[in-house]
XYZ file of C-alpha atoms in Angstrom:
769
model
C 0.070 0.024 -0.043
C 2.887 2.210 0.638
C 3.773 2.753 -3.060
C 0.157 3.016 -4.288
C -0.242 5.493 -7.029
C -2.116 8.707 -6.114
C -4.762 8.059 -8.731
C -5.596 4.814 -6.908
C -5.773 6.368 -3.688
C -8.158 9.094 -4.946
C -10.318 6.400 -6.573
C -10.366 4.400 -3.441
C -11.148 7.431 -1.240
C -14.001 8.494 -3.479
C -15.461 5.189 -3.420
C -15.064 4.986 0.346
C -16.789 8.341 0.710
C -19.700 7.244 -1.302
C -20.057 4.036 0.800
C -19.607 5.772 4.178
C -22.232 8.304 3.242
C -24.755 5.760 2.133
C -24.276 3.406 5.169
C -24.382 6.324 7.689
C -27.702 7.405 6.111
C -29.131 3.880 6.319
C -27.955 3.535 9.932
C -29.552 6.701 10.744
C -32.833 5.554 9.130
C -32.775 2.478 11.267
C -31.464 4.076 14.304
C -33.387 3.591 17.607
C -32.576 4.488 21.071
C -32.843 1.469 23.407
C -35.646 1.967 25.831
C -34.384 2.542 29.370
C -36.432 1.352 32.324
C -35.729 3.340 35.463
C -36.647 2.884 39.112
C -38.646 6.035 39.892
C -37.285 5.987 43.550
C -33.554 5.894 42.323
C -33.702 7.678 38.962
C -31.442 6.783 36.177
C -28.240 4.905 36.930
C -24.722 5.880 35.811
C -24.620 2.878 33.490
C -27.845 3.915 31.956
C -26.693 7.568 31.627
C -23.647 6.349 29.864
C -25.706 4.310 27.390
C -27.792 7.427 26.698
C -24.621 9.444 26.052
C -23.174 6.871 23.892
C -26.383 6.632 21.755
C -26.427 10.425 21.363
C -22.767 10.738 20.292
C -23.288 7.864 17.809
C -26.216 9.701 16.271
C -24.569 12.880 15.973
C -21.497 11.166 14.302
C -23.660 9.263 11.774
C -25.362 12.562 10.905
C -21.916 14.269 10.316
C -20.715 11.362 8.072
C -23.851 11.354 6.019
C -23.600 15.129 5.422
C -19.766 15.016 4.676
C -18.236 11.570 5.019
C -14.632 12.711 6.102
C -12.190 15.553 6.070
C -8.796 13.657 6.027
C -7.224 10.330 5.320
C -4.141 8.601 6.840
C -2.415 5.431 6.119
C -0.454 4.171 9.166
C 1.475 1.403 10.794
C 0.129 1.280 14.419
C 1.170 -0.414 17.628
C -1.090 -0.859 20.487
C -0.798 -2.580 23.711
C -2.262 -5.767 22.361
C -1.069 -5.695 18.780
C 2.465 -5.108 18.001
C 2.137 -3.827 14.431
C -0.711 -3.452 11.985
C -1.542 -1.495 8.862
C -4.620 0.799 9.056
C -6.425 2.970 6.656
C -8.192 5.739 8.814
C -10.402 8.689 7.972
C -11.528 11.535 10.247
C -14.525 13.706 10.433
C -14.179 17.016 12.252
C -17.821 16.971 13.375
C -17.806 13.344 14.630
C -17.794 12.703 18.350
C -17.209 8.998 18.168
C -15.127 6.373 16.307
C -17.294 4.757 13.689
C -16.563 1.461 11.732
C -18.588 1.404 8.514
C -18.783 -1.308 5.876
C -17.128 -0.535 2.542
C -16.851 -2.367 -0.823
C -13.282 -3.270 -0.113
C -13.435 -3.746 3.643
C -14.222 -1.618 6.804
C -14.180 2.112 6.562
C -12.751 3.564 9.824
C -14.076 7.116 10.335
C -12.770 8.443 13.536
C -13.285 11.543 15.528
C -10.634 14.458 14.761
C -9.469 14.049 18.341
C -8.261 10.533 17.906
C -4.516 10.482 18.791
C -3.588 8.282 15.927
C -5.149 10.831 13.408
C -3.376 13.793 15.089
C 0.022 12.083 15.086
C -0.175 10.867 11.476
C -1.194 14.332 10.338
C 1.853 16.140 11.902
C 4.602 13.473 12.201
C 7.173 12.898 9.558
C 6.290 10.226 6.761
C 7.824 6.733 7.267
C 9.101 7.401 10.820
C 7.652 5.901 13.968
C 6.267 8.256 16.626
C 6.140 6.770 20.057
C 3.495 7.794 22.521
C 5.137 7.402 25.834
C 2.008 8.153 27.728
C 0.618 6.374 30.713
C -3.023 5.323 30.134
C -3.395 4.993 26.356
C -3.774 1.779 24.540
C -2.046 3.316 21.405
C 1.662 3.105 21.622
C 3.149 4.273 18.335
C 2.135 5.468 14.882
C 4.129 5.480 11.614
C 2.386 7.594 8.989
C 2.720 6.127 5.486
C 0.573 8.547 3.511
C -2.109 11.173 4.265
C -4.524 13.709 2.683
C -6.650 16.612 3.762
C -9.922 17.226 1.891
C -11.828 20.362 1.113
C -14.476 18.184 -0.680
C -14.920 14.547 -1.092
C -18.229 14.288 -3.102
C -19.042 14.050 -5.961
C -15.122 14.127 -6.424
C -12.057 14.460 -4.239
C -10.545 17.884 -3.811
C -7.586 18.180 -1.570
C -3.827 17.766 -0.975
C -2.188 14.336 -0.842
C 1.295 13.437 0.674
C 2.705 11.982 -1.383
C 0.924 12.876 -4.560
C 0.254 16.570 -4.316
C -2.832 18.821 -5.070
C -5.970 17.104 -6.404
C -8.477 19.579 -7.893
C -7.587 21.892 -4.884
C -10.053 24.672 -4.338
C -8.996 28.172 -3.376
C -7.758 28.464 0.141
C -9.968 30.338 2.515
C -8.225 33.275 4.396
C -7.346 33.012 8.074
C -10.358 32.986 10.502
C -10.648 35.681 13.029
C -10.883 34.841 16.775
C -10.317 31.413 18.305
C -9.397 28.926 15.468
C -10.633 25.471 15.593
C -7.423 23.970 14.164
C -8.801 20.392 14.446
C -6.688 18.921 11.541
C -4.201 21.676 11.314
C -2.349 21.680 14.601
C 1.436 22.051 14.853
C 3.429 19.131 16.069
C 4.038 20.703 19.507
C 0.352 21.412 19.827
C -0.505 17.737 19.091
C 2.044 16.603 21.501
C 0.394 18.619 24.273
C -3.162 17.793 23.007
C -2.731 13.972 23.306
C -0.085 13.963 25.978
C -2.129 12.086 28.564
C -5.616 11.758 29.885
C -5.060 12.909 33.458
C -2.947 15.187 35.361
C -1.982 18.790 35.135
C -1.250 20.088 31.718
C 0.320 23.601 31.596
C 0.337 25.268 28.135
C 2.360 28.580 27.750
C 3.345 30.538 24.738
C 3.200 33.884 22.948
C 0.047 35.746 22.030
C -1.635 33.932 19.074
C 0.324 30.599 19.587
C -2.891 28.486 20.271
C -2.800 28.129 23.989
C -6.446 28.652 24.545
C -7.398 26.722 21.447
C -5.653 23.545 22.603
C -6.605 23.910 26.200
C -10.254 23.935 25.070
C -9.906 21.208 22.540
C -8.456 18.937 25.214
C -12.101 19.000 26.654
C -13.318 17.453 23.472
C -10.373 15.005 23.340
C -11.084 13.657 26.935
C -14.836 13.378 26.146
C -14.404 11.499 22.901
C -11.250 9.313 23.435
C -11.450 8.162 27.052
C -12.444 4.863 25.589
C -8.960 4.549 24.202
C -7.392 4.415 27.738
C -5.839 1.234 29.080
C -7.564 -0.268 32.095
C -5.073 1.202 34.527
C -5.596 4.626 33.020
C -9.379 4.677 33.357
C -9.747 5.934 36.815
C -12.257 8.754 36.269
C -15.035 9.531 33.855
C -15.046 12.715 31.718
C -18.616 14.066 31.256
C -19.894 17.687 30.473
C -21.409 17.822 34.080
C -18.083 16.909 35.556
C -16.075 19.555 33.548
C -15.605 23.146 34.381
C -14.008 26.061 32.467
C -12.792 28.952 34.606
C -12.317 32.502 32.969
C -11.280 35.617 34.716
C -12.719 38.038 32.096
C -16.199 38.529 30.816
C -14.880 39.375 27.490
C -13.281 35.912 27.106
C -16.815 34.306 27.566
C -18.016 36.252 24.597
C -14.865 35.636 22.526
C -14.975 31.929 23.359
C -18.777 31.443 22.627
C -18.678 30.401 18.882
C -15.536 28.182 19.353
C -16.885 26.297 22.289
C -20.540 25.851 21.221
C -20.342 25.609 17.431
C -16.854 24.123 16.768
C -16.474 21.930 19.847
C -20.152 21.302 20.810
C -19.331 22.269 24.446
C -22.115 23.895 26.451
C -21.489 27.220 27.954
C -23.099 25.904 31.120
C -19.602 24.454 32.067
C -18.105 27.964 31.830
C -17.704 29.876 35.065
C -16.442 33.523 35.636
C -13.953 33.260 38.537
C -15.357 36.146 40.638
C -18.964 35.086 40.332
C -17.999 31.472 41.109
C -16.105 32.526 44.210
C -18.942 34.779 45.421
C -21.459 31.938 45.064
C -19.193 29.375 46.597
C -18.620 31.562 49.580
C -22.410 32.132 50.126
C -22.911 28.367 49.914
C -20.369 27.188 52.496
C -20.172 30.030 55.012
C -23.368 29.242 56.738
C -22.791 31.008 60.016
C -20.821 34.321 59.829
C -21.066 35.536 63.332
C -22.389 39.054 62.083
C -19.773 39.252 59.396
C -21.402 41.057 56.322
C -20.451 42.469 52.952
C -19.309 46.144 53.123
C -22.478 48.286 52.554
C -20.790 51.591 51.878
C -19.570 52.761 48.422
C -15.825 53.452 48.038
C -14.005 55.267 45.134
C -12.748 53.333 42.154
C -9.233 54.361 43.198
C -9.675 53.004 46.712
C -11.241 49.871 45.217
C -8.140 49.328 43.077
C -5.920 50.014 46.012
C -7.661 47.254 48.172
C -7.504 44.812 45.232
C -3.801 45.380 45.174
C -3.538 44.445 48.838
C -5.202 41.094 48.343
C -4.726 40.357 44.566
C -0.968 40.810 44.220
C 0.117 38.602 47.141
C 2.954 36.164 46.305
C 2.347 32.386 46.860
C 4.358 32.450 50.046
C 1.525 34.532 51.602
C -0.858 31.590 51.263
C 1.486 29.466 53.484
C 1.821 32.291 55.962
C -1.892 32.920 56.087
C -2.490 29.176 56.564
C -0.160 28.931 59.457
C -2.167 31.929 60.984
C -5.312 29.988 60.469
C -4.007 26.848 62.039
C -2.883 28.974 65.071
C -6.315 30.420 65.458
C -8.083 27.090 65.011
C -5.641 25.446 67.725
C -6.165 28.303 70.090
C -9.911 28.243 69.890
C -10.093 24.272 69.936
C -7.986 24.517 73.203
C -10.948 26.495 74.735
C -13.585 23.907 73.748
C -14.353 22.834 77.313
C -15.597 26.373 77.893
C -17.872 26.556 74.916
C -21.679 27.121 75.398
C -22.481 23.752 73.922
C -20.158 22.097 76.530
C -22.124 23.432 79.546
C -25.658 23.830 78.068
C -27.232 20.765 79.449
C -28.881 20.179 82.817
C -28.589 16.483 82.328
C -25.639 15.426 84.450
C -24.803 12.498 82.217
C -24.859 14.735 79.012
C -22.744 17.287 80.766
C -20.076 14.653 81.401
C -20.177 13.447 77.858
C -19.993 17.055 76.676
C -16.913 17.718 78.835
C -15.279 14.474 77.493
C -15.806 15.812 73.999
C -14.324 19.155 74.964
C -11.288 17.502 76.452
C -10.677 15.404 73.215
C -10.990 18.658 71.187
C -8.416 20.298 73.474
C -6.046 17.360 72.831
C -6.528 17.821 69.102
C -5.608 21.501 69.342
C -2.063 20.238 70.094
C -1.429 18.906 66.609
C 1.657 20.195 64.796
C 1.147 22.715 62.136
C 1.567 21.968 58.409
C 2.412 24.237 55.408
C 0.200 22.299 53.050
C -3.549 22.967 53.748
C -4.584 19.577 52.412
C -2.316 17.829 54.891
C -3.349 19.930 57.867
C -4.241 18.037 61.099
C -6.698 20.624 62.261
C -9.019 20.521 59.220
C -12.529 19.510 60.171
C -12.096 16.025 58.601
C -9.058 15.309 60.644
C -10.639 16.656 63.798
C -13.765 14.649 63.286
C -11.814 11.402 62.854
C -10.008 12.078 66.202
C -13.038 12.810 68.275
C -15.681 10.756 66.440
C -16.210 8.253 69.272
C -16.902 10.962 71.930
C -18.888 13.090 69.437
C -21.215 10.257 68.328
C -21.479 8.805 71.735
C -22.737 12.316 72.975
C -25.321 12.629 70.286
C -26.571 9.050 70.720
C -27.552 9.720 74.314
C -29.673 12.921 73.469
C -33.345 13.202 72.779
C -34.300 14.396 69.231
C -34.843 17.960 70.340
C -31.675 17.978 72.419
C -29.740 16.656 69.683
C -31.137 19.357 67.176
C -30.208 22.113 69.654
C -26.614 20.686 70.125
C -26.060 20.276 66.370
C -26.945 23.975 65.794
C -24.782 25.181 68.673
C -21.835 23.020 67.694
C -22.149 24.167 64.135
C -22.120 27.961 65.198
C -19.044 27.104 67.536
C -17.114 25.360 64.591
C -17.717 28.374 62.434
C -16.311 30.581 65.196
C -13.251 28.396 65.623
C -12.806 28.355 61.750
C -13.726 31.972 61.390
C -11.865 33.018 58.167
C -12.509 36.792 58.550
C -10.630 36.897 61.848
C -7.572 35.098 60.344
C -7.592 37.459 57.350
C -7.499 40.482 59.766
C -4.699 39.006 61.900
C -2.500 37.968 58.887
C -2.734 41.175 56.931
C -2.356 43.400 60.037
C 0.998 41.747 60.644
C 1.991 42.248 56.957
C 0.764 45.838 56.213
C 4.202 47.030 55.121
C 4.084 44.523 52.137
C 0.499 45.563 51.520
C 1.438 49.314 51.320
C 4.072 48.489 48.725
C 1.435 46.684 46.674
C -0.765 49.606 46.883
C 1.878 52.080 45.846
C 2.829 49.864 42.745
C -0.772 49.148 41.919
C -1.942 52.785 41.945
C 1.204 54.639 40.904
C 1.053 56.294 44.502
C -2.070 58.077 43.511
C -3.706 57.341 46.885
C -2.326 57.425 50.556
C -1.548 53.987 51.420
C -2.021 54.433 55.096
C -5.522 55.745 54.419
C -6.457 52.653 52.663
C -5.093 50.532 55.467
C -6.966 52.501 58.093
C -10.153 52.037 56.082
C -9.604 48.241 56.063
C -9.016 48.133 59.745
C -12.132 50.114 60.436
C -14.177 47.611 58.211
C -12.697 44.539 59.969
C -13.540 46.094 63.366
C -17.211 46.065 62.153
C -16.751 42.628 60.606
C -17.307 43.883 57.156
C -15.523 42.664 54.014
C -15.417 43.408 50.231
C -15.317 41.606 47.039
C -11.464 41.733 46.894
C -11.390 39.799 50.136
C -13.866 37.040 49.159
C -11.302 34.790 47.462
C -9.175 34.620 50.675
C -12.364 33.782 52.746
C -13.363 31.143 50.366
C -9.859 29.663 50.223
C -9.609 29.441 53.976
C -12.992 27.677 54.305
C -12.388 25.348 51.254
C -9.497 23.797 53.173
C -11.120 23.898 56.552
C -14.386 22.299 55.679
C -14.827 18.508 55.273
C -14.126 16.652 51.974
C -15.944 13.618 53.214
C -19.211 13.580 51.144
C -21.265 11.335 53.352
C -22.990 13.532 56.032
C -22.841 10.828 58.829
C -19.050 10.852 58.445
C -18.564 14.477 59.384
C -19.806 16.922 61.974
C -23.556 17.582 61.420
C -24.869 20.613 59.630
C -21.370 21.381 58.165
C -21.328 21.829 54.383
C -19.195 19.874 52.132
C -15.992 21.639 50.992
C -16.494 20.794 47.308
C -19.139 22.553 45.219
C -22.143 20.401 44.597
C -22.457 19.496 40.976
C -26.185 18.660 41.063
C -28.809 17.729 43.698
C -27.645 14.831 45.904
C -24.359 14.672 43.981
C -21.008 13.880 45.728
C -19.047 13.610 42.569
C -15.954 15.991 42.044
C -15.120 17.738 38.907
C -12.919 15.357 36.647
C -11.614 18.151 34.298
C -10.998 21.731 35.318
C -9.721 24.163 32.627
C -8.271 27.571 33.522
C -7.595 30.051 30.706
C -5.277 33.096 31.075
C -4.079 31.824 34.400
C -1.717 34.800 34.900
C -4.795 36.983 35.481
C -5.842 35.115 38.611
C -4.475 36.013 42.107
C -2.393 33.386 43.892
C -5.344 32.637 46.181
C -7.780 32.052 43.373
C -5.271 29.864 41.504
C -4.752 27.723 44.683
C -8.553 27.363 45.219
C -9.486 26.365 41.730
C -6.735 23.829 41.412
C -7.902 22.134 44.572
C -11.346 21.433 43.142
C -10.402 18.816 40.597
C -10.552 15.155 41.174
C -7.186 13.813 42.311
C -7.135 11.351 39.372
C -8.628 13.794 36.963
C -7.210 16.420 34.586
C -6.357 20.028 35.164
C -5.513 22.125 31.988
C -3.907 25.522 32.464
C -3.030 27.976 29.759
C -0.916 31.049 30.606
C 1.675 33.637 29.547
C 3.078 35.422 32.487
C 4.332 38.190 30.308
C 0.720 39.075 29.522
C -0.218 39.939 32.997
C -1.710 43.425 32.511
C -3.633 44.401 35.631
C -1.542 46.548 38.010
C -3.581 45.266 41.009
C -4.448 41.607 40.204
C -2.525 38.647 38.984
C 0.604 36.437 39.553
C 3.868 35.887 37.897
C 4.562 32.212 38.337
C 2.887 28.861 38.796
C 3.741 28.225 42.600
C 0.228 28.913 43.820
C -1.130 25.985 41.826
C 0.935 23.600 43.820
C -0.330 24.914 47.253
C -3.361 22.849 47.977
C -3.468 21.376 44.564
C -5.416 18.065 44.662
C -3.186 16.447 41.838
C -0.246 15.418 43.985
C 1.694 12.877 41.739
C 4.665 14.891 40.343
C 4.981 12.806 37.204
C 1.531 13.930 36.026
C 2.784 17.592 35.877
C 3.515 18.509 32.317
C 4.662 21.786 30.745
C 4.196 22.478 27.008
C 5.765 25.796 25.480
C 4.030 26.730 22.188
C 6.621 28.758 20.040
C 4.850 29.769 16.877
C 2.929 33.049 16.447
C -0.045 31.999 14.430
C -2.177 35.142 14.922
C -0.233 37.904 13.102
C 1.144 38.935 9.736
C 4.811 38.149 9.318
C 5.648 41.843 9.503
C 3.844 42.386 12.845
C 5.230 39.108 14.213
C 8.805 40.189 13.496
C 8.317 43.605 15.035
C 6.680 42.058 18.142
C 9.540 39.534 18.604
C 12.270 42.351 18.399
C 10.121 44.438 20.855
C 10.057 41.518 23.243
C 13.799 41.102 23.268
C 14.294 44.886 23.871
C 11.598 45.269 26.454
C 12.354 42.121 28.515
C 16.004 41.595 27.929
C 15.656 38.013 26.871
C 15.207 35.976 23.703
C 11.552 35.957 22.529
C 10.034 32.575 23.358
C 8.099 32.462 19.987
C 8.894 32.140 16.266
C 7.785 34.560 13.655
C 4.515 33.547 12.011
C 4.332 32.899 8.244
C 0.653 32.709 7.613
C 0.373 35.842 5.462
C 2.210 39.078 4.495
C 1.128 42.675 5.202
C 2.588 46.185 5.341
C 5.072 46.839 8.224
C 3.900 48.446 11.575
C 3.851 52.238 11.454
C 5.140 54.553 14.179
C 3.386 57.942 13.802
C 4.963 60.906 15.526
C 3.588 64.347 16.153
C 1.611 66.611 18.725
C -1.230 65.025 20.623
C -3.570 67.620 19.599
C -3.389 66.285 15.983
C -4.287 62.653 17.117
C -8.027 62.801 16.454
C -7.575 63.884 12.892
C -4.865 61.271 12.289
C -6.941 58.533 13.686
C -9.845 59.752 11.500
C -7.710 59.403 8.429
C -6.166 56.007 9.635
C -9.703 54.561 10.172
C -10.973 55.788 6.823
C -8.030 54.154 4.967
C -8.460 50.970 6.878
C -12.126 50.721 6.220
C -11.087 50.565 2.528
C -9.299 47.238 3.019
C -11.227 43.997 2.571
C -8.913 42.349 5.262
C -9.945 44.800 7.839
C -13.247 44.565 9.635
C -12.565 45.275 13.311
C -10.541 48.223 14.446
C -9.480 49.118 18.066
C -7.942 52.079 19.564
C -5.997 50.905 22.613
C -4.646 52.870 25.712
C -1.701 51.203 27.259
C -2.474 52.817 30.596
C -6.151 53.066 31.469
C -6.988 56.804 31.755
C -10.765 57.389 31.594
C -10.605 61.192 31.539
C -8.073 61.309 28.625
C -10.097 58.768 26.637
C -13.309 60.729 27.224
C -11.635 63.845 25.730
C -10.186 61.951 22.796
C -13.645 60.445 22.057
C -15.219 63.839 22.051
C -12.607 65.017 19.569
C -13.125 61.924 17.394
C -16.898 62.577 17.467
C -16.304 65.993 16.067
C -14.141 64.536 13.358
C -17.159 62.312 12.457
C -15.592 58.932 13.543
C -18.278 56.409 14.554
C -17.478 55.081 17.943
C -18.471 52.021 19.951
C -19.602 52.656 23.590
C -16.686 53.505 25.816
C -14.654 50.379 27.069
C -16.806 47.925 25.035
C -14.529 45.283 23.502
C -16.581 44.834 20.380
C -18.356 47.123 17.946
C -21.058 47.264 15.253
C -19.998 47.535 11.653
C -18.214 50.845 10.928
C -17.516 51.712 14.647
C -14.238 52.123 16.201
C -13.517 50.289 19.586
C -11.907 52.652 22.060
C -10.672 50.865 25.254
C -7.574 49.834 27.247
C -5.391 46.928 27.187
C -6.512 45.755 30.593
C -10.012 45.407 29.392
C -9.468 43.553 26.087
C -6.924 40.982 27.484
C -7.030 37.857 25.356
C -8.943 39.399 22.319
C -7.759 40.241 18.889
C -8.576 42.715 16.159
C -7.823 43.167 12.397
C -6.214 46.494 13.088
C -4.932 48.322 16.218
C -4.084 51.927 16.870
C -1.949 52.045 20.030
C -1.613 55.061 22.329
C 0.903 55.527 25.154
C 4.100 53.741 24.007
C 6.117 56.934 24.757
C 5.012 56.845 28.451
C 5.960 53.241 29.201
C 9.510 53.633 30.524
C 8.301 56.644 32.773
C 5.293 54.918 34.262
C 5.353 53.726 37.892
C 2.401 51.282 37.611
C 2.967 47.514 37.806
C 3.433 45.668 34.454
C 3.308 48.706 32.270
C 5.799 46.979 29.776
C 3.580 43.880 29.813
C 0.630 45.990 28.779
C 2.665 47.586 25.950
C 3.582 44.026 24.876
C 0.048 42.784 24.932
C -1.371 45.909 23.036
C 1.161 45.252 20.248
C 0.128 41.678 20.136
C -3.610 42.351 19.465
C -3.690 43.189 15.739
C -3.714 40.491 13.027
C -3.162 42.671 10.025
C -2.274 46.286 10.713
C -0.459 48.107 13.582
C -0.127 51.759 13.961
C 1.573 53.447 17.029
C 0.692 57.127 17.786
C 3.272 58.873 19.939
C 4.398 62.503 20.722
C 8.035 61.423 20.811
C 10.064 58.474 19.588
C 9.668 55.849 22.451
C 12.932 54.803 23.896
C 11.835 51.153 23.834
C 11.147 51.450 20.034
C 14.475 53.122 19.365
C 16.243 49.901 20.097
C 14.170 47.899 17.647
C 15.848 47.513 14.113
C 14.511 50.150 11.952
C 13.846 47.853 8.931
C 10.948 46.238 10.947
C 8.688 49.311 11.123
C 8.081 52.656 9.339
C 8.428 56.012 10.934
C 6.275 58.992 9.794
C 6.140 62.364 11.291
C 3.006 64.409 10.798
C 2.242 68.069 10.788
C -0.606 70.327 9.319
C -0.301 73.090 6.975
C -2.187 76.293 7.728
C -4.483 75.781 4.749
C -5.290 72.199 5.156
C -6.023 69.717 7.941
C -4.519 66.882 5.937
C -1.290 65.290 7.034
C 1.960 66.488 5.468
């Protein structure tokens, strides 16, 4: 088969396309779901649910094959754990969710899902070379591609590209898509390596803007759904289902941006997507059942004070998590040592019960002497550990109570436990001991535009009233998550105490088996630790991140350490880091400029290669007085609108200055420029987006006009250089930088990578000279 002429391959594939289409249509016609009889008292079982899911996936796959039989072909030699070497002819359909074997005239027709590891390896690997899959948990061990083809059409005739063989009635190529790209059959080798790396554990994907981090992270969801049946028996320890999967986003704009890709291209419901702040707020409300008069801050504070407070809590290094946990353990131990004085311990008039209560109190005092631990999951004063050590006395006491006494005791004991494990008191004590570092974070996060001591005093005043704000909620949720029990069965934990893990559905004790975190650098360390602790220990955690793209001066982190504090996946061998190196978003010219800018700005070799998808004009640096910017912007927008390649245009501030942007928008309005609402990340046709880098993190536009590069080196805010880098990485086709003076950073970039134009106006005309 290796030396089969291309004409014969084409004839074979056309014949198989007709046969596959006909059989898929026939199976659809005869398709019937097996009737499932359920016990109305128990509901549907997990086995019945799996059968329903299988039938649904199969029907969707048959529909896809009947509409368009397949999109690629590979001939391979494969090795599995049971078969040492076998030749296979495989096809793949980008809309299929299952691997279907259909009957053809000359034998079986294997039409697989595009997520199949054999398909992906065969499409990206070198022909006639074995590619080993040294991955625990997959039945497939190696693939040797012999021939392959990608099709733009298979019926009534093949149109596509064969290797070997060349182009067959190739149709005109479609230009690069905008937004997240579903590169299902067009991944780079490094993307495929990450994509199929393994079916559990933590996968970290880093890389330059436009290198496909988010695409591959999200596509891994589909891979785990579709290919979990390809795992070996020892690798199949958890089940990957939509209801057991969660995507966490830190930015609402990313939700809108990801909608089409998730729903239409990957058939993933948006119900599995959570915005981090909203999730944490809801989680805290569900688990903090008794707050001892703690309440959200009722008064309004200024935007500047809000950002200053966010800097206090949102810029903490990972080491602060360990220090805060030690403070929490100290509080817990101190309060447990006073258990014999608690109201519940002396509340009964029944002499026998008083004796049993005192015995439980003494046991709790003994527990308070446990040594402290840095790792929250290994702490000996978590409620699970305390319950196990005092269970005999606790259950013995409750067994001797009447029903009414037991209810009163359970409520009193619950309230006492929430006092022992009060997260707000720990937060107060920890940060009051570290206010010097907090003041430094305020100064860096606000460019010293607010008096740090005033913010600190305001925080102190709120804590004295037991008030807290949204910036403190992640810390409160984090402390409670590790304090509360992980034991799902209520009889095996203190009564009336909630489960530490989010409930997936009514009466469910299952944990999420796959958690995906996109743009992880935008999380605070405490958010990262909290989210990574929620995944099943034998499940999958997928993280995409680029720490050079942290743009908020008051919120974010610069390394991965926080994910290892309290992280539920403990086996070190299941941590894998993949670095994507190719810029696939931008024109070659913008990519070259961005690469040089990175090396100048950060003093190190850029971690990405120049993209080669398409050619465009060089980036432009436009120099002149700021008073002329509105007219220049009008002219640029007018010219850009004439290009068929440019639909979306964004004017980006590197530093968020609302007053300056409002003045500029008023001037643009006088120039007749149609504007989208201020700060909105998208626009209607013909409108110009006007926003800041911080607000459009993760998005892209056909053309970008960047303001503020000449202020970068003078800025005192955190991560200003990062914001400049992110701004320059947003455009795909055109980049223009408007400055009053030649930016020092740009002076060091080779001049052949960009054009410099100085503008001025004649007295008779408002057109640029």
